[in-house]
Tab-separated table of C-alpha atoms in Angstrom:
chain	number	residue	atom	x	y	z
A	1	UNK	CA	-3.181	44.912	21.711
A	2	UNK	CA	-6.432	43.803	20.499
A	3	UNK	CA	-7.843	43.983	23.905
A	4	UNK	CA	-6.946	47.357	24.496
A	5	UNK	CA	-8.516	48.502	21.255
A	6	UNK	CA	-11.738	46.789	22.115
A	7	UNK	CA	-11.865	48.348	25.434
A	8	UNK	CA	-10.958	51.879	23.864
A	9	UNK	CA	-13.717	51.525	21.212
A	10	UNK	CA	-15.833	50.597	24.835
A	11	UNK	CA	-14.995	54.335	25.668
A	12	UNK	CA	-13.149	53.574	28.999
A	13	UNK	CA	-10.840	56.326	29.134
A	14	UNK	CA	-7.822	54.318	30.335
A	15	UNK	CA	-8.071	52.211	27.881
A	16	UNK	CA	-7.373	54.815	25.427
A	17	UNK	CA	-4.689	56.251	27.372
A	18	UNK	CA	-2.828	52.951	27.410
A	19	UNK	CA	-3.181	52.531	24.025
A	20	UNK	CA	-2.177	56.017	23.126
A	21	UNK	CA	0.997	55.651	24.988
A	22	UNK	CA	1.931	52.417	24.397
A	23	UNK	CA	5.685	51.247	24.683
A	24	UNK	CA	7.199	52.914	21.686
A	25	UNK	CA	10.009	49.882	21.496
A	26	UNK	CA	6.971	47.371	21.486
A	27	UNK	CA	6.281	45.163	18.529
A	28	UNK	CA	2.554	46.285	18.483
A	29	UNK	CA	3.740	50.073	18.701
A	30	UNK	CA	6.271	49.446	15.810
A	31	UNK	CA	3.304	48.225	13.227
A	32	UNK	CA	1.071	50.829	14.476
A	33	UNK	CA	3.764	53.446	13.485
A	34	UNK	CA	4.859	51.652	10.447
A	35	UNK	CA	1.303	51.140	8.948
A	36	UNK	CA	0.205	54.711	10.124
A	37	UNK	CA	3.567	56.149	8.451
A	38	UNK	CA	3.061	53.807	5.093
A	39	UNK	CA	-0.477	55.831	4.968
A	40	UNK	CA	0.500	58.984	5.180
A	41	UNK	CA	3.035	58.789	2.463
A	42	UNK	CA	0.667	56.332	0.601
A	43	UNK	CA	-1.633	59.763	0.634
A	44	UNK	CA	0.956	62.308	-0.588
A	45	UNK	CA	0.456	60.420	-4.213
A	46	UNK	CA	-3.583	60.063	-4.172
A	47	UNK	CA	-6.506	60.882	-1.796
A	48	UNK	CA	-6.960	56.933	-0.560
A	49	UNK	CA	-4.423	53.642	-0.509
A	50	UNK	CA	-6.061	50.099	-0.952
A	51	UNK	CA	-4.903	47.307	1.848
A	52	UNK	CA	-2.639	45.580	-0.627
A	53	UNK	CA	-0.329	49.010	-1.458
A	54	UNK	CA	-0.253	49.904	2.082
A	55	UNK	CA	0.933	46.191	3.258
A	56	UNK	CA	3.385	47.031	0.254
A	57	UNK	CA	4.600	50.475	1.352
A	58	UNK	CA	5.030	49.859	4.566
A	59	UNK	CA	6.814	46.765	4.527
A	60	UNK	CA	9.012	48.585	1.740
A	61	UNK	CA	9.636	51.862	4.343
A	62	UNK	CA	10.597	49.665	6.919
A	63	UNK	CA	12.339	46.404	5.964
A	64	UNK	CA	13.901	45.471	8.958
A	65	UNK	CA	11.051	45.062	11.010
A	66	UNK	CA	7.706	42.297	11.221
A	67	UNK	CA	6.418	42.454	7.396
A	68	UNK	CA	2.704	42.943	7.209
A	69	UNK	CA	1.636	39.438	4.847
A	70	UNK	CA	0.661	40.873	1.307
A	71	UNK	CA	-2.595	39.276	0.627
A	72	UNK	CA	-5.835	37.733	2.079
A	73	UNK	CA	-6.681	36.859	5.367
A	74	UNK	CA	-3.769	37.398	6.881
A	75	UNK	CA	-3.520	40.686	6.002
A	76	UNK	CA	-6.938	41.573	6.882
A	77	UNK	CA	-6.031	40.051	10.801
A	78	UNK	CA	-3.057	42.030	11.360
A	79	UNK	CA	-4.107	45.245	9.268
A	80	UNK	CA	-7.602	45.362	10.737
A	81	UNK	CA	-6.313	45.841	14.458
A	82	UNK	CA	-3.488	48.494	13.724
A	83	UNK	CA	-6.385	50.400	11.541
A	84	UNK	CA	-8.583	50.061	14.802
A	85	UNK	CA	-6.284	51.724	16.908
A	86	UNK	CA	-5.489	54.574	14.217
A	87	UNK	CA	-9.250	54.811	13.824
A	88	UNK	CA	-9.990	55.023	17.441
A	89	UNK	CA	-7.407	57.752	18.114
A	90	UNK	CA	-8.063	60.198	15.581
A	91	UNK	CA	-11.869	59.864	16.647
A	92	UNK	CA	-11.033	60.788	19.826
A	93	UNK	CA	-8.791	63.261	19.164
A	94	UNK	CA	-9.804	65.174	16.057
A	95	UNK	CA	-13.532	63.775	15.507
A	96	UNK	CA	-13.315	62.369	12.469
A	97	UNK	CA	-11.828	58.522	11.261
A	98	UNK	CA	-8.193	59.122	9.624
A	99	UNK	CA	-8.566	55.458	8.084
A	100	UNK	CA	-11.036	56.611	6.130
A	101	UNK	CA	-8.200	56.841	3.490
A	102	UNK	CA	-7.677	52.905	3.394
A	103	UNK	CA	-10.025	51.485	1.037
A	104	UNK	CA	-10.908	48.161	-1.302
A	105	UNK	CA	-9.295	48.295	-4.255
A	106	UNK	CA	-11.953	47.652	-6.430
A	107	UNK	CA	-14.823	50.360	-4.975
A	108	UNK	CA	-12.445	52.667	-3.718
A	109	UNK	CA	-14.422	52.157	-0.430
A	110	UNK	CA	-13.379	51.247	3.503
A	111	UNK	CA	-14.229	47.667	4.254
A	112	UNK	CA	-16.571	46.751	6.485
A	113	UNK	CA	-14.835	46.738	9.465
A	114	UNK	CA	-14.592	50.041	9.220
A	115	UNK	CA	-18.085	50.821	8.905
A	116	UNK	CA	-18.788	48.770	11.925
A	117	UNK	CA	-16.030	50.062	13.672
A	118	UNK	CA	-17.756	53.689	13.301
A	119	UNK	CA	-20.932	52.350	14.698
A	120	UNK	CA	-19.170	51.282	17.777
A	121	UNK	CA	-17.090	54.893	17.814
A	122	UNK	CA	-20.451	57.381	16.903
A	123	UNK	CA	-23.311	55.377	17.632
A	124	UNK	CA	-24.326	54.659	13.748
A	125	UNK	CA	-23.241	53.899	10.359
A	126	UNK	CA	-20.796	55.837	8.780
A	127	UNK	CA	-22.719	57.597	5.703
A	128	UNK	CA	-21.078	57.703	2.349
A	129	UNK	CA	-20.602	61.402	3.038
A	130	UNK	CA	-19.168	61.112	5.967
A	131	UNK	CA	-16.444	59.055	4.784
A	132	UNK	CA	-15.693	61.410	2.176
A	133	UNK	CA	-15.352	64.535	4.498
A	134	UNK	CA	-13.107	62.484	6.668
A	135	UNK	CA	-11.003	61.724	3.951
A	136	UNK	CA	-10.649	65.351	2.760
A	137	UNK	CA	-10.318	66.094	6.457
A	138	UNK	CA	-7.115	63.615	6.260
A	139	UNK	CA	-5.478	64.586	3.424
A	140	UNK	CA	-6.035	68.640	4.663
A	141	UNK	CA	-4.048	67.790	7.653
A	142	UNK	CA	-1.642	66.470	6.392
A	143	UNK	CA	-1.188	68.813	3.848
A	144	UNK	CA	-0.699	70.985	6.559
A	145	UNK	CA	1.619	69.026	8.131
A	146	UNK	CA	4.238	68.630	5.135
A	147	UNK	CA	3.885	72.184	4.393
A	148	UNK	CA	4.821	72.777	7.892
A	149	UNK	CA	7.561	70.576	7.399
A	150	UNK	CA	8.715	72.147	3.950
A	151	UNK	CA	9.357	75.437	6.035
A	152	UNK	CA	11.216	74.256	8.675
């Protein structure tokens, strides 16, 4: 998996594809779902989630599957892949970094993968505005998409 993210973030297009359609029964396919799902109703209570509640949340949403380790290193090698691959998707596919939401606990920033990560996705450095319009970008989609949901 963390091949295919590095070659995405190298812009070869089937690279991306690959990754985008990855084997939905695979283990890598079941974190990536797990951790993106754990963030999106980690963002229905606040506007960002720090590493350690989204390791929590989404080991809580799904117990029966891998747990994601709750603290240090560990969870910074697993979680920093599966954010990767979120990352590198929604750049490509709504222009903006949906992981913006994930964030330190103490600055209420991304870490700096991230901000290297969007150096390697736009070219530069992620601005401290930019990550705040992403944010908002993420939590008004998926506003949209719960109240979609609500009226189904």
């Amino acid at each position: 998996m963390e091949e295919l993210i590095k070659e995405s973030l190298r812009g070869k297009k089937e690279s991306y594809n690959t990754l985008k359609n990855l084997d939905l029964y695979s283990k890598e396919a079941q974190l990536l779902r797990k951790v993106f799902v754990a963030i999106v109703e980690s963002i229905k209570e606040g506007d960002t989630v720090d590493y350690l509640t989204l390791a929590k949340r989404a080991n809580e949403l799904y117990p029966k599957d891998t747990h994601l380790p709750q603290r240090g290193i560990l969870l910074a090698r697993v979680l920093s892949p599966i954010l990767q691959s979120i990352c590198a998707i929604s750049w490509k596919e709504r222009g903006f970094m949906f992981c913006a939401v994930v964030v330190k606990k103490k600055n209420k920033k991304p870490g700096e993968g991230f901000f290297k990560l969007s150096e390697s996705l736009k070219g530069k450095r992620a601005t401290e505005e930019e990550v705040k319009d992403w944010q908002k970008k993420a939590k008004e989609l998926l506003n949209i998409l719960w109240k979609s949901k609500r009226e189904l």
